[in-house]
Amino acid sequence: MTTRHRYPRLTDAEGPKQIPKAVFIEDVEDYIGPANPLEVHRNLNELLQKYRFMEEEFGKKQRALQEKLPEIKEAITVIKFLKDRRGHDEPLETHYQLADCIYAEASVPPTETVCLWLGANVMLEYPLDDALALLEQNLNTAAASLKDLGDDLDFLRDQRTTTEVNVARVHNHMVHIKAKVLAQAQTQAQSTRAEATDGANN
Amino acid sequence: MATEGGGEGGASPQVIPIASLPLENLVQLKEQVEQEIIKLTTSVNGSRLASNRFKESVAALDTLTPESRGTQALIPLTQSVYVPGVLSNTEAVLVDVGTGYHVRKSVPDAVKYCQRKVDMLKDMMAQTAGPLAEKKRFLQAVNLHIQMQTEQRRAQQREQQQQGE
């Protein structure tokens, strides 16, 4: 049995991540009740803006994570490669990015440690195995966050759509009321005119 | 009266008699010109950023001298992974010339390449500066006329209201 919600109930209990779950209006007239439809419409619109804003914020976070993921995977590949070379004696000849479009050559002797740029002007030196463990942990955290974000975005999208539908139906309801009121006024005007002419004729 | 041209970058600039346009057309014109200004400004900013990057490349190349061969440095293997290493070749570098091609050039040639790019971008920016300033002046004139016409309309409305009373 669906609970019948009445205005001012716009949202149900909070869904995951404290995103409020939008209430679906079963019957518009019943939902509005004695309240002013204009006010209901306005509040529903405000709720819609909030959902849209949240969607954008989550979208930004998702894009940032999606960019980070390949970076971490690349770093892991490189560390594994360095681990494999541990036994060898010869240095590794490589090209590195010196500037935007310039690559220069360098010679890298086999090494037990590697320096990781952690951001915020911080770089730490790690033994190879520790570096690998750290990066793999970062990868897992990032992947889990990305999945959560995806789920949240789906939930948000549903709530936003529900609210859009609610806004549209309340709007249509208001149009319907106005049309009814206008029709009533017209029929009244006609009947008063009819009475007046009747009176004049009698 | 102002009949400034709103040249569309073609050989013969259109002469638009803004003094005779009705208000709605003026507003449309204003939005169009504003969009064009935004596009030109973005292009100039992009050129400036690119130019700065090439200048930085020159500074980086200056560190590769015959004396610096064999210097120890932290070599980036990826964006966040660095290893201790040694500069092995300070005579030649690979220059990314676009579309996936890298050209091996001597360090002085690489510097000249970057310098050429900087000069080319400077020319581009100079070329855009003229039309950009012209469009801004045109926009000012259009806005002025919009203001005048809006005032005229308001004055007319006020007169009509008073007559009605």
Short mmCIF file of C-alpha atoms in Angstrom, two decimals:
data_model
loop_
_atom_site.label_atom_id
_atom_site.label_comp_id
_atom_site.label_asym_id
_atom_site.label_seq_id
_atom_site.Cartn_x
_atom_site.Cartn_y
_atom_site.Cartn_z
CA MET A 1 0.00 0.00 0.00
CA THR A 2 1.47 3.33 -0.97
CA THR A 3 1.55 6.01 1.70
CA ARG A 4 -0.41 9.03 0.65
CA HIS A 5 1.82 12.04 1.03
CA ARG A 6 0.51 15.51 1.49
CA TYR A 7 2.24 18.82 0.94
CA PRO A 8 4.58 20.04 2.54
CA ARG A 9 6.14 16.55 2.35
CA LEU A 10 8.51 16.92 -0.60
CA THR A 11 10.94 14.17 0.22
CA ASP A 12 10.90 10.88 2.03
CA ALA A 13 13.49 9.69 4.49
CA GLU A 14 17.05 10.11 3.31
CA GLY A 15 18.43 7.63 0.87
CA PRO A 16 22.11 6.66 0.88
CA LYS A 17 24.74 9.38 1.28
CA GLN A 18 22.14 11.71 2.75
CA ILE A 19 20.53 12.32 -0.60
CA PRO A 20 16.82 12.84 0.10
CA LYS A 21 14.46 10.54 -1.75
CA ALA A 22 11.84 12.45 -3.71
CA VAL A 23 8.20 11.74 -2.99
CA PHE A 24 6.18 10.72 -6.03
CA ILE A 25 2.85 12.53 -6.13
CA GLU A 26 0.12 9.91 -6.62
CA ASP A 27 -2.76 12.35 -6.98
CA VAL A 28 -1.93 16.00 -7.50
CA GLU A 29 -5.07 17.52 -6.04
CA ASP A 30 -4.97 15.21 -3.07
CA TYR A 31 -1.30 16.01 -2.52
CA ILE A 32 -1.73 19.80 -2.60
CA GLY A 33 -4.80 19.76 -0.38
CA PRO A 34 -5.51 23.17 1.14
CA ALA A 35 -2.10 24.60 0.27
CA ASN A 36 -1.49 27.24 -2.37
CA PRO A 37 -0.53 25.50 -5.65
CA LEU A 38 1.86 28.31 -6.56
CA GLU A 39 3.79 27.77 -3.37
CA VAL A 40 3.90 24.02 -3.95
CA HIS A 41 5.19 24.59 -7.47
CA ARG A 42 7.85 26.97 -6.25
CA ASN A 43 9.09 24.64 -3.55
CA LEU A 44 9.18 21.68 -5.93
CA ASN A 45 11.22 23.78 -8.34
CA GLU A 46 13.68 24.63 -5.57
CA LEU A 47 14.06 20.94 -4.82
CA LEU A 48 14.68 20.30 -8.49
CA GLN A 49 17.48 22.89 -8.56
CA LYS A 50 19.09 21.23 -5.54
CA TYR A 51 19.06 17.86 -7.27
CA ARG A 52 20.52 19.35 -10.45
CA PHE A 53 23.28 21.04 -8.45
CA MET A 54 24.13 17.80 -6.64
CA GLU A 55 24.21 15.94 -9.93
CA GLU A 56 26.73 18.40 -11.25
CA GLU A 57 28.98 18.18 -8.22
CA PHE A 58 28.97 14.39 -8.25
CA GLY A 59 29.61 14.47 -11.99
CA LYS A 60 32.70 16.60 -11.46
CA LYS A 61 34.06 14.21 -8.82
CA GLN A 62 33.40 11.30 -11.13
CA ARG A 63 35.33 12.89 -13.98
CA ALA A 64 38.28 13.71 -11.71
CA LEU A 65 38.45 10.10 -10.50
CA GLN A 66 38.15 8.77 -14.03
CA GLU A 67 41.22 10.79 -14.93
CA LYS A 68 43.21 9.59 -11.94
CA LEU A 69 42.57 5.89 -12.52
CA PRO A 70 44.70 5.40 -15.67
CA GLU A 71 47.48 7.43 -14.06
CA ILE A 72 47.66 5.05 -11.11
CA LYS A 73 47.57 2.02 -13.41
CA GLU A 74 50.47 3.44 -15.41
CA ALA A 75 52.51 4.00 -12.26
CA ILE A 76 51.86 0.41 -11.14
CA THR A 77 53.03 -0.94 -14.52
CA VAL A 78 56.24 1.05 -14.27
CA ILE A 79 57.00 -0.09 -10.72
CA LYS A 80 56.43 -3.74 -11.69
CA PHE A 81 58.80 -3.22 -14.60
CA LEU A 82 61.45 -1.76 -12.30
CA LYS A 83 61.02 -4.72 -9.94
CA ASP A 84 61.64 -7.13 -12.81
CA ARG A 85 64.88 -5.38 -13.65
CA ARG A 86 66.23 -5.68 -10.15
CA GLY A 87 68.57 -8.53 -11.01
CA HIS A 88 70.11 -6.88 -14.07
CA ASP A 89 73.27 -4.84 -14.00
CA GLU A 90 72.96 -2.56 -17.00
CA PRO A 91 71.31 0.82 -16.58
CA LEU A 92 68.02 1.53 -18.32
CA GLU A 93 68.23 3.96 -21.22
CA THR A 94 65.08 5.99 -21.44
CA HIS A 95 63.54 9.18 -22.76
CA TYR A 96 61.83 11.39 -20.22
CA GLN A 97 59.67 14.45 -20.67
CA LEU A 98 61.84 17.49 -20.06
CA ALA A 99 59.21 20.04 -21.07
CA ASP A 100 55.89 20.26 -22.86
CA CYS A 101 57.09 19.00 -26.24
CA ILE A 102 60.67 18.03 -25.41
CA TYR A 103 61.96 14.61 -24.48
CA ALA A 104 65.54 14.07 -23.37
CA GLU A 105 67.61 10.96 -22.75
CA ALA A 106 68.69 9.63 -19.40
CA SER A 107 70.38 6.60 -18.02
CA VAL A 108 68.74 4.95 -15.01
CA PRO A 109 70.81 2.41 -13.04
CA PRO A 110 68.94 -0.45 -11.34
CA THR A 111 67.42 0.86 -8.15
CA GLU A 112 65.80 -0.45 -5.00
CA THR A 113 63.84 2.69 -4.32
CA VAL A 114 61.51 4.96 -6.22
CA CYS A 115 60.15 8.45 -5.57
CA LEU A 116 56.40 8.98 -5.64
CA TRP A 117 54.81 12.37 -6.16
CA LEU A 118 51.92 12.49 -3.70
CA GLY A 119 50.69 15.93 -4.67
CA ALA A 120 50.73 19.15 -2.63
CA ASN A 121 54.44 19.56 -3.25
CA VAL A 122 55.21 16.34 -1.45
CA MET A 123 57.41 13.59 -2.83
CA LEU A 124 58.42 10.52 -0.85
CA GLU A 125 61.00 7.87 -1.52
CA TYR A 126 59.78 4.29 -1.16
CA PRO A 127 61.36 0.90 -1.53
CA LEU A 128 59.92 -0.74 -4.65
CA ASP A 129 57.67 -3.24 -2.85
CA ASP A 130 56.19 -0.59 -0.56
CA ALA A 131 55.58 1.71 -3.52
CA LEU A 132 53.74 -1.06 -5.35
CA ALA A 133 51.60 -1.86 -2.30
CA LEU A 134 50.72 1.81 -1.83
CA LEU A 135 49.76 2.32 -5.45
CA GLU A 136 47.65 -0.83 -5.55
CA GLN A 137 45.82 0.34 -2.44
CA ASN A 138 45.21 3.72 -4.06
CA LEU A 139 43.89 2.00 -7.13
CA ASN A 140 41.43 -0.07 -5.13
CA THR A 141 40.19 2.95 -3.16
CA ALA A 142 39.75 4.96 -6.32
CA ALA A 143 37.90 2.15 -8.08
CA ALA A 144 35.57 1.67 -5.08
CA SER A 145 34.88 5.42 -4.87
CA LEU A 146 34.16 5.52 -8.57
CA LYS A 147 31.63 2.71 -8.27
CA ASP A 148 29.94 4.43 -5.31
CA LEU A 149 29.77 7.67 -7.23
CA GLY A 150 28.17 5.85 -10.14
CA ASP A 151 25.51 4.39 -7.87
CA ASP A 152 24.88 7.75 -6.24
CA LEU A 153 24.56 9.46 -9.59
CA ASP A 154 22.01 6.88 -10.70
CA PHE A 155 19.98 7.43 -7.55
CA LEU A 156 20.20 11.21 -7.96
CA ARG A 157 19.07 10.96 -11.55
CA ASP A 158 15.96 9.03 -10.49
CA GLN A 159 15.08 11.60 -7.83
CA ARG A 160 15.59 14.44 -10.25
CA THR A 161 13.33 12.82 -12.84
CA THR A 162 10.64 12.16 -10.23
CA THR A 163 10.78 15.80 -9.14
CA GLU A 164 10.64 17.01 -12.75
CA VAL A 165 7.52 14.92 -13.27
CA ASN A 166 6.00 16.32 -10.05
CA VAL A 167 6.72 19.90 -11.12
CA ALA A 168 5.13 19.31 -14.51
CA ARG A 169 2.00 17.74 -13.04
CA VAL A 170 1.53 20.50 -10.48
CA HIS A 171 1.94 23.03 -13.28
CA ASN A 172 -0.67 21.25 -15.40
CA HIS A 173 -2.96 21.12 -12.40
CA MET A 174 -2.66 24.91 -11.98
CA VAL A 175 -3.45 25.42 -15.66
CA HIS A 176 -6.45 23.13 -15.28
CA ILE A 177 -7.72 25.10 -12.26
CA LYS A 178 -7.31 28.43 -14.06
CA ALA A 179 -9.25 27.10 -17.04
CA LYS A 180 -12.04 25.86 -14.74
CA VAL A 181 -12.24 29.18 -12.88
CA LEU A 182 -12.31 31.08 -16.15
CA ALA A 183 -15.09 28.86 -17.52
CA GLN A 184 -17.12 29.30 -14.30
CA ALA A 185 -16.71 33.08 -14.45
CA GLN A 186 -17.88 33.10 -18.05
CA THR A 187 -20.99 31.00 -17.38
CA GLN A 188 -21.81 33.24 -14.39
CA ALA A 189 -21.43 36.39 -16.46
CA GLN A 190 -23.73 34.87 -19.09
CA SER A 191 -26.39 33.93 -16.55
CA THR A 192 -26.34 37.40 -14.90
CA ARG A 193 -26.71 38.98 -18.34
CA ALA A 194 -29.57 36.59 -19.12
CA GLU A 195 -31.28 37.57 -15.84
CA ALA A 196 -30.80 41.25 -16.57
CA THR A 197 -32.36 40.98 -20.05
CA ASP A 198 -35.19 38.87 -18.61
CA GLY A 199 -35.81 41.53 -16.03
CA ALA A 200 -35.77 44.27 -18.68
CA ASN A 201 -38.20 42.36 -20.87
CA ASN A 202 -40.67 41.69 -18.07
CA MET B 1 25.57 59.27 -36.81
CA ALA B 2 27.16 55.98 -35.93
CA THR B 3 27.25 53.54 -38.78
CA GLU B 4 30.19 51.46 -37.68
CA GLY B 5 30.98 48.27 -39.50
CA GLY B 6 30.73 44.89 -37.80
CA GLY B 7 33.23 43.21 -40.07
CA GLU B 8 32.92 39.43 -40.19
CA GLY B 9 36.60 38.97 -40.95
CA GLY B 10 35.88 39.13 -44.66
CA ALA B 11 37.53 41.39 -47.19
CA SER B 12 34.76 44.00 -47.17
CA PRO B 13 33.31 44.73 -43.73
CA GLN B 14 29.53 45.00 -43.60
CA VAL B 15 28.32 48.44 -42.76
CA ILE B 16 25.41 48.06 -40.39
CA PRO B 17 23.39 51.22 -39.86
CA ILE B 18 22.76 50.69 -36.18
CA ALA B 19 21.10 54.06 -35.81
CA SER B 20 18.08 52.85 -37.79
CA LEU B 21 17.66 49.36 -36.30
CA PRO B 22 14.71 48.64 -34.02
CA LEU B 23 15.37 47.67 -30.42
CA GLU B 24 14.89 43.91 -30.83
CA ASN B 25 17.36 43.74 -33.70
CA LEU B 26 19.83 45.79 -31.70
CA VAL B 27 19.62 43.37 -28.79
CA GLN B 28 20.12 40.43 -31.15
CA LEU B 29 23.10 42.17 -32.72
CA LYS B 30 24.56 42.88 -29.29
CA GLU B 31 24.37 39.20 -28.32
CA GLN B 32 25.95 38.16 -31.60
CA VAL B 33 28.85 40.58 -31.19
CA GLU B 34 29.33 39.52 -27.56
CA GLN B 35 29.66 35.89 -28.69
CA GLU B 36 32.22 36.86 -31.30
CA ILE B 37 34.21 38.80 -28.70
CA ILE B 38 34.19 35.82 -26.37
CA LYS B 39 35.48 33.55 -29.15
CA LEU B 40 38.29 35.92 -30.07
CA THR B 41 39.29 36.45 -26.44
CA THR B 42 39.40 32.71 -25.79
CA SER B 43 41.58 32.22 -28.84
CA VAL B 44 43.99 34.94 -27.71
CA ASN B 45 44.19 33.44 -24.22
CA GLY B 46 44.88 30.01 -25.67
CA SER B 47 47.67 31.43 -27.79
CA ARG B 48 49.15 33.16 -24.76
CA LEU B 49 49.15 29.93 -22.74
CA ALA B 50 50.76 27.99 -25.57
CA SER B 51 53.37 30.70 -26.00
CA ASN B 52 54.26 30.52 -22.30
CA ARG B 53 54.65 26.75 -22.51
CA PHE B 54 57.12 27.08 -25.40
CA LYS B 55 59.05 29.73 -23.47
CA GLU B 56 59.28 27.31 -20.54
CA SER B 57 60.54 24.65 -22.92
CA VAL B 58 63.36 26.96 -23.97
CA ALA B 59 64.28 27.51 -20.32
CA ALA B 60 64.30 23.75 -19.75
CA LEU B 61 66.48 23.18 -22.82
CA ASP B 62 68.96 25.72 -21.49
CA THR B 63 69.73 23.28 -18.68
CA LEU B 64 71.07 20.77 -21.21
CA THR B 65 74.61 21.91 -21.75
CA PRO B 66 77.70 19.81 -22.50
CA GLU B 67 78.73 20.43 -18.89
CA SER B 68 75.51 19.03 -17.50
CA ARG B 69 76.10 15.63 -19.09
CA GLY B 70 76.36 13.04 -16.38
CA THR B 71 74.50 15.11 -13.77
CA GLN B 72 72.34 13.16 -11.39
CA ALA B 73 68.66 13.93 -11.50
CA LEU B 74 65.28 12.50 -10.62
CA ILE B 75 63.93 11.17 -13.87
CA PRO B 76 60.14 11.03 -14.31
CA LEU B 77 59.00 7.65 -15.62
CA THR B 78 55.35 8.61 -15.30
CA GLN B 79 53.45 11.63 -14.03
CA SER B 80 53.98 10.59 -10.44
CA VAL B 81 56.89 8.11 -10.48
CA TYR B 82 60.47 9.34 -10.41
CA VAL B 83 63.72 7.41 -10.27
CA PRO B 84 67.27 8.59 -9.66
CA GLY B 85 69.21 8.66 -12.89
CA VAL B 86 71.82 10.40 -14.91
CA LEU B 87 71.48 12.78 -17.90
CA SER B 88 72.99 10.74 -20.68
CA ASN B 89 72.55 12.84 -23.80
CA THR B 90 72.80 16.61 -23.62
CA GLU B 91 73.43 17.11 -27.32
CA ALA B 92 70.11 16.05 -28.82
CA VAL B 93 66.48 15.84 -27.80
CA LEU B 94 63.21 14.55 -29.23
CA VAL B 95 60.78 17.29 -30.18
CA ASP B 96 57.06 16.51 -30.35
CA VAL B 97 55.96 18.21 -33.56
CA GLY B 98 52.37 17.04 -33.42
CA THR B 99 50.27 14.23 -34.95
CA GLY B 100 52.34 11.63 -33.09
CA TYR B 101 55.67 12.54 -34.68
CA HIS B 102 58.84 13.16 -32.70
CA VAL B 103 61.90 14.62 -34.40
CA ARG B 104 65.41 14.28 -33.05
CA LYS B 105 67.04 17.69 -33.05
CA SER B 106 70.18 19.12 -31.58
CA VAL B 107 69.58 21.23 -28.52
CA PRO B 108 70.21 24.54 -30.33
CA ASP B 109 67.84 23.48 -33.14
CA ALA B 110 65.19 22.55 -30.59
CA VAL B 111 65.58 25.97 -29.01
CA LYS B 112 65.15 27.59 -32.43
CA TYR B 113 62.02 25.48 -33.03
CA CYS B 114 60.44 26.66 -29.78
CA GLN B 115 61.42 30.23 -30.51
CA ARG B 116 59.79 30.04 -33.95
CA LYS B 117 56.59 28.82 -32.30
CA VAL B 118 56.67 31.66 -29.81
CA ASP B 119 57.09 34.20 -32.62
CA MET B 120 54.30 32.63 -34.67
CA LEU B 121 51.91 32.80 -31.71
CA LYS B 122 52.89 36.39 -31.06
CA ASP B 123 51.99 37.25 -34.67
CA MET B 124 48.66 35.49 -34.34
CA MET B 125 47.85 37.39 -31.17
CA ALA B 126 48.80 40.70 -32.78
CA GLN B 127 46.58 39.95 -35.76
CA THR B 128 43.58 39.22 -33.56
CA ALA B 129 44.11 42.28 -31.38
CA GLY B 130 42.94 44.69 -34.10
CA PRO B 131 39.58 43.08 -34.94
CA LEU B 132 38.99 42.41 -31.27
CA ALA B 133 39.34 46.08 -30.33
CA GLU B 134 37.12 47.06 -33.24
CA LYS B 135 34.39 44.67 -32.15
CA LYS B 136 34.54 46.01 -28.61
CA ARG B 137 34.07 49.56 -29.90
CA PHE B 138 31.17 48.39 -32.05
CA LEU B 139 29.59 46.70 -29.06
CA GLN B 140 29.85 49.94 -27.10
CA ALA B 141 28.05 51.83 -29.89
CA VAL B 142 25.32 49.19 -30.06
CA ASN B 143 24.83 49.31 -26.29
CA LEU B 144 24.59 53.09 -26.45
CA HIS B 145 21.84 52.89 -29.03
CA ILE B 146 20.02 50.22 -27.03
CA GLN B 147 20.09 52.54 -24.03
CA MET B 148 18.82 55.51 -26.07
CA GLN B 149 15.97 53.53 -27.60
CA THR B 150 14.96 52.04 -24.25
CA GLU B 151 14.82 55.54 -22.78
CA GLN B 152 12.77 56.76 -25.73
CA ARG B 153 10.28 53.92 -25.27
CA ARG B 154 9.97 54.56 -21.56
CA ALA B 155 9.38 58.29 -22.19
CA GLN B 156 6.69 57.45 -24.77
CA GLN B 157 4.99 55.05 -22.35
CA ARG B 158 4.99 57.68 -19.62
CA GLU B 159 3.44 60.23 -21.99
CA GLN B 160 0.73 57.76 -23.01
CA GLN B 161 -0.03 56.99 -19.38
CA GLN B 162 -0.38 60.68 -18.56
CA GLN B 163 -2.62 61.28 -21.54
CA GLY B 164 -4.78 58.37 -20.48
CA GLU B 165 -5.35 59.87 -17.05
#
